XYZ file of C-alpha atoms in Angstrom:
673
model
C 145.564 87.809 -11.216
C 148.705 85.811 -9.991
C 148.657 82.678 -7.876
C 149.753 84.608 -4.634
C 146.929 86.962 -5.209
C 144.451 84.073 -5.743
C 145.573 82.612 -2.457
C 144.991 85.829 -0.639
C 141.501 86.035 -2.374
C 140.660 82.507 -0.999
C 141.371 83.558 2.506
C 139.152 86.597 1.890
C 136.597 84.167 0.637
C 136.642 82.153 3.910
C 138.435 79.276 2.207
C 141.441 77.345 3.414
C 142.420 75.095 0.574
C 145.289 72.653 0.050
C 148.067 74.846 -1.689
C 148.606 71.964 -4.259
C 145.002 71.415 -4.857
C 144.585 75.260 -5.450
C 147.625 75.391 -7.709
C 145.997 72.558 -9.691
C 142.770 74.425 -10.251
C 144.659 77.684 -11.170
C 146.969 75.836 -13.704
C 143.950 74.172 -15.389
C 142.202 77.621 -15.689
C 145.348 79.364 -17.062
C 144.978 78.054 -20.628
C 147.158 80.798 -21.874
C 150.014 79.598 -19.609
C 150.937 83.319 -18.687
C 150.997 82.493 -14.870
C 147.958 84.888 -14.390
C 144.353 84.507 -14.649
C 142.419 86.920 -17.027
C 138.858 87.416 -18.220
C 137.300 84.103 -18.960
C 140.268 82.268 -17.317
C 139.197 83.726 -14.007
C 135.653 82.708 -14.709
C 136.667 79.194 -15.198
C 138.760 78.998 -12.323
C 135.702 80.233 -10.034
C 133.590 77.593 -11.679
C 136.006 75.012 -10.689
C 136.208 76.383 -7.170
C 132.431 76.623 -6.807
C 131.746 73.237 -8.074
C 129.129 71.268 -6.150
C 129.960 67.698 -6.224
C 127.012 66.535 -3.852
C 124.590 68.341 -6.276
C 126.308 66.747 -9.427
C 125.966 63.275 -7.818
C 122.259 63.761 -7.509
C 122.197 65.167 -11.030
C 123.824 62.169 -12.344
C 121.654 59.754 -10.400
C 118.913 60.723 -12.730
C 120.690 61.566 -15.895
C 121.515 59.112 -18.342
C 124.344 60.587 -19.968
C 125.358 62.720 -16.983
C 125.162 65.930 -19.135
C 121.622 66.725 -18.994
C 118.225 65.883 -17.490
C 115.524 65.238 -20.125
C 111.914 66.251 -19.549
C 111.001 62.722 -18.316
C 114.143 62.489 -16.288
C 113.517 65.697 -14.514
C 109.695 64.764 -14.000
C 111.093 61.514 -12.201
C 113.150 63.566 -9.911
C 110.447 66.000 -9.005
C 107.992 63.108 -8.423
C 110.222 60.801 -6.459
C 112.582 63.127 -4.649
C 110.766 66.328 -4.147
C 107.224 64.760 -3.892
C 105.493 67.054 -6.345
C 103.136 64.341 -7.224
C 100.614 64.613 -10.108
C 101.748 68.177 -10.977
C 105.221 66.886 -11.377
C 105.001 67.040 -15.430
C 103.575 70.474 -15.641
C 106.000 71.808 -13.066
C 109.182 70.475 -14.849
C 108.318 72.393 -18.041
C 107.680 75.601 -15.938
C 111.026 75.042 -14.082
C 113.133 74.347 -17.108
C 111.694 77.286 -18.823
C 112.650 79.338 -15.508
C 116.012 78.030 -14.634
C 117.724 76.734 -17.773
C 120.314 79.271 -19.119
C 120.661 78.078 -22.451
C 117.859 79.142 -25.177
C 118.554 75.635 -27.021
C 117.881 73.751 -23.604
C 114.502 75.446 -23.036
C 113.632 74.445 -26.622
C 114.487 71.105 -26.326
C 113.011 70.752 -22.775
C 116.071 69.765 -21.001
C 117.878 70.708 -17.960
C 121.672 71.507 -17.730
C 123.632 70.817 -14.435
C 123.811 74.641 -14.161
C 120.121 74.818 -14.633
C 119.654 72.114 -12.038
C 121.828 73.875 -9.471
C 119.783 77.232 -10.134
C 116.668 75.410 -9.513
C 117.850 74.050 -6.339
C 119.098 77.302 -4.945
C 115.823 79.217 -6.024
C 112.761 79.901 -4.035
C 111.361 76.674 -5.655
C 114.181 74.672 -4.072
C 113.797 76.668 -0.778
C 113.066 74.852 2.613
C 110.202 77.086 2.921
C 107.073 76.188 1.054
C 106.195 78.854 -1.716
C 102.543 78.009 -0.996
C 102.781 79.314 2.502
C 104.511 82.763 1.312
C 101.520 84.621 0.078
C 98.257 84.845 2.204
C 97.002 81.234 2.221
C 94.867 81.063 5.538
C 91.215 81.872 6.119
C 91.223 85.553 7.143
C 87.458 85.527 7.940
C 87.521 84.049 11.552
C 87.135 86.133 14.662
C 90.368 87.943 15.699
C 90.722 85.931 18.816
C 91.474 82.976 16.407
C 94.786 84.384 15.303
C 98.236 84.830 16.510
C 98.807 88.699 16.175
C 102.388 90.025 15.460
C 102.824 92.367 18.678
C 105.247 94.714 19.915
C 106.087 96.030 23.453
C 107.053 99.539 24.289
C 107.149 100.199 20.581
C 108.563 103.641 20.888
C 111.798 102.533 22.347
C 114.784 101.721 20.352
C 117.161 101.127 23.305
C 116.775 99.889 26.747
C 113.841 100.588 29.255
C 115.606 103.036 31.532
C 117.689 105.488 29.531
C 116.890 104.498 25.793
C 115.882 106.783 23.137
C 112.136 107.114 22.441
C 111.453 107.563 18.499
C 108.876 107.228 16.143
C 111.498 105.189 14.271
C 110.456 102.420 16.519
C 106.754 102.367 15.108
C 108.131 102.611 11.675
C 110.334 99.572 12.086
C 107.781 97.589 13.928
C 104.997 98.101 11.375
C 107.462 97.531 8.382
C 108.336 94.146 9.690
C 104.615 93.241 10.108
C 103.663 94.060 13.703
C 99.847 94.469 13.892
C 99.795 95.390 17.462
C 101.975 98.458 18.848
C 101.786 99.971 22.455
C 101.858 103.535 23.297
C 102.368 104.869 26.684
C 100.899 108.338 27.037
C 101.592 110.865 29.923
C 100.735 114.439 30.320
C 103.066 116.900 28.444
C 103.937 120.427 28.349
C 101.575 122.943 26.773
C 98.736 120.751 26.976
C 100.148 118.115 24.436
C 100.333 114.457 25.605
C 103.731 112.731 25.323
C 104.931 109.210 24.738
C 107.862 107.649 27.008
C 108.471 104.909 29.579
C 106.976 106.522 32.665
C 109.162 107.284 35.584
C 112.513 106.505 33.636
C 115.167 108.620 31.836
C 113.731 107.596 28.494
C 113.299 110.416 25.967
C 109.851 111.734 25.159
C 108.012 112.216 21.716
C 104.608 113.960 21.106
C 101.646 111.744 20.962
C 100.564 113.391 17.782
C 103.822 112.520 16.206
C 103.173 108.931 16.925
C 99.598 108.973 15.618
C 100.890 110.618 12.572
C 103.584 107.908 12.043
C 101.096 105.097 12.585
C 98.578 106.647 9.937
C 101.422 106.944 7.348
C 103.090 103.397 7.974
C 100.234 101.184 9.343
C 99.398 99.519 5.906
C 102.487 99.703 3.905
C 103.301 95.977 4.763
C 99.896 94.528 5.389
C 96.471 95.595 4.914
C 95.118 93.722 7.889
C 94.035 95.726 10.893
C 96.606 97.525 13.287
C 95.760 97.571 17.126
C 96.953 100.741 19.131
C 97.473 99.461 22.636
C 97.263 102.512 24.660
C 98.587 102.855 28.108
C 96.728 105.917 29.174
C 98.194 108.060 32.340
C 96.962 111.391 31.156
C 94.444 113.689 32.789
C 91.017 114.390 31.664
C 92.090 117.572 29.552
C 94.896 115.720 27.775
C 92.796 112.608 27.090
C 90.535 114.978 25.149
C 93.670 115.997 23.069
C 94.496 112.425 22.621
C 90.869 111.776 21.223
C 91.066 114.740 19.136
C 94.259 113.706 17.551
C 93.203 109.848 16.904
C 89.967 111.194 15.330
C 91.546 114.029 13.102
C 94.929 112.482 12.153
C 93.644 108.736 11.418
C 90.430 109.953 10.029
C 88.661 107.198 8.164
C 91.267 104.542 9.103
C 90.083 104.806 12.890
C 87.327 102.244 13.876
C 85.251 104.432 16.104
C 82.065 102.345 16.349
C 80.832 98.605 15.360
C 81.147 97.754 11.665
C 77.379 97.667 11.136
C 76.137 99.642 13.990
C 74.565 96.699 15.646
C 75.743 94.709 18.743
C 78.141 92.040 17.491
C 77.971 88.334 18.767
C 81.819 87.707 18.092
C 84.758 89.693 17.415
C 85.038 90.662 13.674
C 87.632 89.037 11.410
C 90.882 90.533 10.061
C 89.258 90.698 6.495
C 86.188 92.744 7.754
C 88.786 95.127 9.422
C 91.037 95.560 6.431
C 92.890 98.796 6.761
C 91.291 99.718 10.031
C 93.080 101.016 13.082
C 91.730 99.601 16.356
C 91.936 101.387 19.818
C 92.621 98.891 22.676
C 92.159 100.569 26.133
C 90.072 101.215 29.135
C 86.388 102.083 28.632
C 83.950 103.821 30.836
C 81.114 101.377 30.121
C 80.042 98.369 27.981
C 79.667 98.298 24.173
C 75.935 97.329 24.783
C 75.447 100.779 26.627
C 77.244 102.634 24.142
C 74.970 101.347 21.322
C 72.051 102.001 23.541
C 72.984 105.529 24.186
C 73.796 106.586 20.600
C 70.119 107.523 19.834
C 69.898 109.495 23.181
C 73.048 111.232 22.595
C 71.764 112.169 19.019
C 68.697 113.764 20.563
C 70.625 115.445 23.288
C 73.097 117.051 20.716
C 70.140 118.082 18.730
C 68.399 119.869 21.499
C 71.715 121.607 22.640
C 72.706 122.681 19.234
C 73.203 126.530 19.154
C 72.088 127.170 22.637
C 75.157 128.941 23.989
C 73.027 129.752 27.077
C 72.849 125.892 28.071
C 75.785 126.023 30.006
C 74.388 127.979 33.067
C 71.091 126.210 32.910
C 72.937 123.000 33.209
C 74.981 124.163 36.120
C 71.470 125.097 37.742
C 70.289 121.513 36.912
C 73.177 119.891 38.518
C 72.292 121.680 41.704
C 68.497 120.865 41.661
C 68.136 117.698 39.846
C 71.174 115.753 39.603
C 69.511 112.411 39.413
C 68.172 113.235 35.842
C 71.569 113.119 34.474
C 71.659 109.368 34.427
C 69.479 107.838 31.896
C 69.768 104.268 33.404
C 66.682 102.447 34.386
C 66.009 101.086 37.712
C 66.420 97.502 36.507
C 70.035 97.849 35.316
C 72.298 95.839 37.289
C 75.341 97.927 36.531
C 76.073 101.483 37.074
C 76.218 103.584 33.835
C 78.565 106.463 33.266
C 77.282 109.730 32.022
C 78.459 110.867 28.361
C 78.977 114.633 29.144
C 78.925 116.836 26.241
C 82.446 118.608 25.770
C 81.305 121.969 27.171
C 80.197 120.530 30.694
C 83.603 119.256 31.519
C 84.664 122.041 33.564
C 81.521 121.787 35.582
C 81.881 118.020 35.991
C 85.648 118.621 37.144
C 84.387 121.383 39.633
C 82.096 118.964 41.203
C 84.510 115.930 41.165
C 87.123 117.793 43.195
C 84.520 118.839 45.758
C 83.362 116.650 48.673
C 79.849 115.752 48.519
C 77.961 118.506 50.350
C 74.233 117.513 49.822
C 72.162 114.364 49.462
C 71.909 114.750 45.784
C 75.553 115.088 45.135
C 76.134 112.057 47.374
C 73.769 110.151 44.855
C 75.811 111.383 41.897
C 79.131 110.801 43.530
C 79.190 108.246 46.253
C 81.789 108.480 48.817
C 85.039 106.825 47.441
C 88.528 107.711 46.846
C 88.938 109.986 43.973
C 90.477 108.605 40.672
C 91.359 109.999 37.441
C 88.325 110.452 35.263
C 88.408 108.807 31.797
C 87.352 111.138 29.138
C 84.096 110.013 27.380
C 85.520 111.138 24.018
C 88.579 108.710 24.325
C 86.554 106.073 25.942
C 84.147 106.006 22.861
C 87.037 105.266 20.590
C 87.504 101.836 22.196
C 84.970 99.578 20.592
C 86.142 95.877 20.266
C 89.103 95.911 22.600
C 87.941 96.955 26.161
C 90.983 96.403 28.500
C 89.793 94.615 31.768
C 91.589 93.367 34.818
C 92.174 89.585 35.078
C 90.951 87.770 38.289
C 90.558 84.310 37.376
C 89.118 82.191 34.403
C 85.905 81.506 36.189
C 85.597 85.174 36.905
C 86.134 86.033 33.222
C 83.564 83.535 32.049
C 81.052 84.884 34.546
C 81.486 88.521 34.197
C 83.529 89.366 30.953
C 82.291 89.835 27.424
C 83.993 88.559 24.034
C 85.207 92.117 23.470
C 87.072 92.561 26.642
C 90.640 91.622 26.860
C 93.086 91.241 29.682
C 96.958 91.731 29.840
C 99.401 89.459 31.691
C 103.000 89.802 32.542
C 105.149 86.857 31.135
C 105.463 85.602 34.901
C 101.854 85.613 35.552
C 101.109 83.914 32.078
C 103.611 81.340 32.576
C 102.387 80.561 36.138
C 98.912 80.130 34.589
C 99.880 77.667 31.972
C 101.386 75.359 34.580
C 98.505 75.751 37.023
C 95.679 75.754 34.509
C 96.864 75.325 31.130
C 93.763 73.796 29.567
C 91.647 76.745 31.263
C 93.889 79.138 29.694
C 93.712 77.635 26.330
C 89.817 77.504 26.507
C 89.932 81.245 27.752
C 91.972 82.202 24.679
C 89.494 80.457 22.278
C 86.832 83.182 23.169
C 88.812 86.176 24.464
C 91.899 88.012 23.395
C 94.906 87.888 25.735
C 98.163 90.095 25.554
C 101.292 89.035 27.329
C 104.176 91.503 27.973
C 107.851 91.168 29.006
C 108.731 91.329 32.678
C 109.627 94.727 34.323
C 112.872 93.334 35.094
C 113.914 93.074 31.633
C 115.347 96.581 31.766
C 117.822 95.747 29.081
C 114.767 95.066 26.467
C 115.643 91.499 26.334
C 113.030 89.064 25.183
C 111.166 85.741 26.630
C 110.539 82.847 24.399
C 107.045 83.599 22.790
C 106.721 79.858 22.124
C 105.378 78.883 25.537
C 102.521 81.531 25.403
C 101.602 80.661 21.838
C 101.196 77.047 22.848
C 98.467 78.295 25.172
C 96.704 80.185 22.424
C 97.858 83.601 23.676
C 97.382 85.758 20.587
C 99.264 89.087 21.385
C 102.490 88.022 22.713
C 104.476 91.353 22.800
C 108.014 91.378 21.954
C 110.876 94.033 22.329
C 111.373 94.037 18.605
C 114.521 96.254 18.799
C 116.395 93.479 20.339
C 117.749 90.707 18.097
C 118.374 87.340 19.074
C 116.934 83.823 19.378
C 113.484 85.009 20.658
C 112.989 87.475 17.888
C 114.210 84.754 15.298
C 111.332 82.479 16.726
C 108.766 85.342 16.383
C 109.783 86.265 12.867
C 109.796 82.743 12.014
C 106.140 82.164 12.920
C 105.115 85.410 11.081
C 107.079 84.778 7.964
C 104.163 82.748 6.473
C 100.774 83.985 5.315
C 102.070 86.856 3.494
C 103.929 88.500 6.367
C 100.544 89.987 7.199
C 100.925 89.824 10.910
C 98.197 87.463 11.530
C 98.429 83.497 11.695
C 95.542 81.304 12.310
C 95.796 79.317 15.444
C 95.501 75.471 15.122
C 91.807 74.205 15.473
C 92.451 72.687 18.917
C 93.416 76.293 20.157
C 90.194 77.658 18.645
C 87.750 75.449 20.380
C 86.174 76.622 23.728
C 85.653 72.987 24.739
C 89.390 72.036 23.785
C 90.953 69.371 26.078
C 94.426 70.347 24.853
C 96.953 71.041 27.708
C 100.162 72.770 26.592
C 102.263 71.124 29.373
C 100.615 67.760 28.799
C 99.781 67.144 25.124
C 97.884 64.116 24.282
C 96.152 62.648 21.294
C 94.284 63.172 18.921
C 97.145 65.321 17.646
C 99.312 63.406 15.165
C 102.938 62.957 16.253
C 105.485 63.078 13.289
C 109.279 61.914 12.855
C 111.485 64.354 11.127
C 114.760 63.132 9.528
C 117.142 65.994 8.314
C 120.421 65.131 6.485
C 122.680 68.189 6.832
C 124.712 67.788 3.514
C 126.756 70.890 2.796
C 127.192 74.584 3.321
C 127.923 77.310 0.748
C 129.750 80.634 1.207
C 129.371 81.006 4.864
C 130.609 84.511 6.002
C 133.220 85.202 8.725
C 132.109 85.927 12.128
C 134.584 88.617 12.420
C 135.340 90.340 9.061
C 138.288 92.198 10.690
C 140.594 89.136 11.030
C 141.847 88.527 7.399
C 143.470 85.129 8.318
C 140.424 84.001 10.400
C 138.579 80.798 8.747
C 135.542 79.573 10.382
C 135.004 75.984 11.444
C 131.341 75.768 10.839
C 128.836 73.216 12.517
C 125.184 73.222 11.978
C 122.630 72.941 14.962
C 119.001 72.153 14.308
C 116.726 73.314 17.085
C 112.905 72.601 17.543
C 110.783 74.858 19.579
C 107.088 73.735 20.420
C 105.292 72.062 23.452
C 107.843 71.227 26.270
C 108.297 67.484 25.286
C 109.146 68.668 21.607
C 111.608 71.436 22.330
C 115.021 69.992 21.704
C 118.271 70.543 19.695
C 120.992 68.520 17.961
C 124.044 69.587 16.120
C 126.509 68.125 13.519
C 130.277 67.810 13.839
C 132.423 71.066 12.939
C 134.325 71.198 9.497
C 137.769 72.539 10.149
C 138.838 75.778 8.182
C 136.273 75.875 5.538
C 133.495 78.266 5.347
C 133.291 78.184 1.658
C 132.031 74.805 0.900
C 131.957 72.691 4.107
C 130.464 69.195 3.824
C 128.906 67.475 6.862
C 126.694 64.588 5.543
C 125.091 63.978 8.790
C 121.579 62.797 9.709
C 119.711 64.265 12.701
C 116.202 62.558 13.832
C 113.671 64.449 15.741
C 110.163 63.158 16.964
C 107.385 65.779 17.632
C 104.099 65.257 19.441
C 102.376 68.442 18.259
C 103.924 69.517 14.826
C 101.107 72.187 14.419
C 102.957 74.071 17.226
C 106.483 73.327 16.206
C 108.995 75.717 14.681
C 112.564 74.697 13.391
C 115.568 76.851 13.562
C 118.691 76.105 11.542
C 121.721 77.667 13.097
C 125.294 77.915 11.753
C 128.040 78.552 14.156
C 131.695 78.937 14.320
C 133.214 76.243 16.510
C 135.143 77.717 19.240
C 136.364 75.167 22.038
C 137.484 78.147 24.454
C 134.148 79.970 24.561
C 130.598 79.549 23.314
C 130.314 79.023 19.561
C 130.137 82.302 17.460
C 127.145 82.871 15.624
C 127.213 82.969 11.801
C 123.638 82.832 10.490
C 120.279 81.232 11.023
C 116.728 80.541 9.570
C 113.501 79.749 11.465
C 110.285 78.489 9.982
C 107.085 76.851 11.184
C 107.069 73.035 10.864
C 104.008 73.254 8.891
C 105.710 75.477 6.248
C 108.508 72.858 5.312
C 108.860 71.667 1.855
C 109.579 67.986 2.012
C 109.790 65.189 -0.653
C 108.924 61.671 -1.151
C 111.041 58.498 -0.464
C 114.234 57.606 -2.287
C 117.795 58.430 -1.494
C 120.361 57.519 1.149
C 123.507 59.642 1.852
C 126.551 57.699 2.319
C 128.443 60.294 3.820
C 131.395 60.291 6.212
C 133.948 61.345 3.598
C 135.389 64.883 3.645
C 134.603 67.560 1.138
C 135.117 67.856 -1.712
C 134.381 64.438 -2.536
C 130.838 63.416 -1.140
C 128.615 61.199 -3.002
C 124.910 60.203 -2.806
C 123.480 56.868 -3.828
C 119.783 55.619 -4.430
C 118.509 52.985 -1.976
C 115.234 51.950 -0.404
C 115.799 54.428 2.518
C 112.886 56.925 2.589
C 114.946 60.007 2.610
C 113.544 62.761 0.251
C 113.372 66.363 -0.422
C 116.566 68.321 -1.345
C 116.192 71.890 -0.021
C 118.446 74.840 0.643
C 118.194 76.985 3.671
C 119.173 80.600 2.971
C 120.726 82.087 6.104
C 119.652 85.369 7.742
C 121.948 87.487 10.137
C 121.355 88.388 13.788
C 118.878 91.077 12.892
C 116.857 88.974 10.200
C 118.638 90.473 7.038
C 119.720 88.209 4.277
C 123.339 86.720 4.209
C 123.017 85.985 0.584
C 124.609 83.883 -0.969
C 125.300 82.045 2.313
C 123.161 78.771 2.656
C 123.120 75.111 3.917
C 121.947 72.168 1.583
C 119.662 69.608 3.334
C 117.617 66.803 2.645
C 114.212 66.438 4.491
C 111.734 63.864 5.160
C 108.707 63.864 7.415
C 106.855 60.744 8.342
C 103.550 60.123 10.322
C 103.963 58.669 13.855
C 106.925 58.246 16.072
C 109.887 56.018 15.126
C 113.204 54.928 16.283
C 116.284 56.770 15.405
C 117.029 55.458 11.939
C 119.806 57.762 11.158
């Protein structure tokens, strides 16, 4: 490779380097003095090009000879800088064995600069705490104690008006960890229910295909329960078909009765519901009434078994003794719906469409406007998640049960947070809530879920097909706990007597101060790969999302014409009142003074999942790359971490990353940057 070819390569690599400096590196690598780089010569050139002065400075601060870190020196680094504490000695041996490239180094328990850099760029040096990656939370608490990764209009892969409906929407949602998916069901041709966004031009898919897809993909990413949120618009007959498909296709996966057959006192836990699919929807009666009737139904079924002539007898019974159809006792406060056996459906329908013509029929069917009947067989599949209308928090406390759940539009939910934030928190401590995007979001855009999570809303449904800031926040929260789709809410959002108000957070929640030194970037991609001569001018913006007083952002200056190894060395300071609810989003943008900055990459994670270190180094950093330096001092500024960037749709941009230094202190402090 000749020098002009190397220059073109540098442009493709997003590097604008001083020609004299580039030639100097080229000539140093050209040991054969042939005017071209071949084989090992190019490897040496690349090593010189990718040298990390800021990492080397940290390395030399702990290395006595500047060539290696002995075991004791590496232990000192882990204990003082990375705050590994008592486990530093054992961890040092593990990391040397894992990241030291030379066999002799492993035998002597020393770490070279290459090994040190490999460690810092690995998951062990990542900003996300590896301890939060597997399932680490208590999964034995009631369902309403968890945030649940939820999807809105899951069948859509485009907009809400003309977009395509596809089972692919369910596959994508379930694979990315969604545990609550939505199904809008309408009457279809040939007696088969269909799924689509009603009264729009969106395409249709058969309901049975959706159920089959859910059965296949429900537990590929997570073993924890999947919730089918049914929006049922079907007639009685097609509801029967729905119930048939659910029971036959899902089989043992479908939860069709309480776990132990007894009346529960609280919702079951994700652990108890492993590999189960729950139906959320409207229900004819209460769970208590369902359980009471089970024995009566068994007796009735045994009496009617094999009696083909039962149908005309039943017709006669309808005319003569209609009151005997209802098993309810006189002391019951609420009306009870009769669970008719399947063969009596035509009779029920005939009577339902007729105006009451006798005293007895009036007793059975009091005068009221006719509404679509719900099929008992479908109703019976709704166990722990009965959908009910919301009237007020007082009404819910007085009339609803823990297994009943209400849905709120984003507008209604946000209004309730402002008007009665604490009451909403207490409501969500004992009952599940689902929030869905406004109907005005016809482009399938999203709202910020954080505001709803602050009030403890569990199922904040997102248009997962639409990438952007809001989905970054959603993915950021559910990145933890094994990506299982369930995240335990903070304890003050699980207490029915909680005093927490999301709009006015006060003690006893511990405030914290975050200091982030944004040091450098590595191999940032071009925003527009079609422009060969385009070099990015990167800047880093750090955003915090949480309760309203905590939501803020700060950014660094931009580095001109360097996407390969830009250096910032700037410190940002944040003060957070409720860290348990905060998420951090690191964004790298390409500076553009004419328009809004162009997006390069991002990474979002919960505050509680950040790795941090202990006190020591201070960055003295106003100098330009490639000559930064870090020195030890008494400034408490620990924890060197890499942040590996993701694209707009959440896929990895490896090897693109930014290198930071993080410290979290208890309490609120002045800006000490």
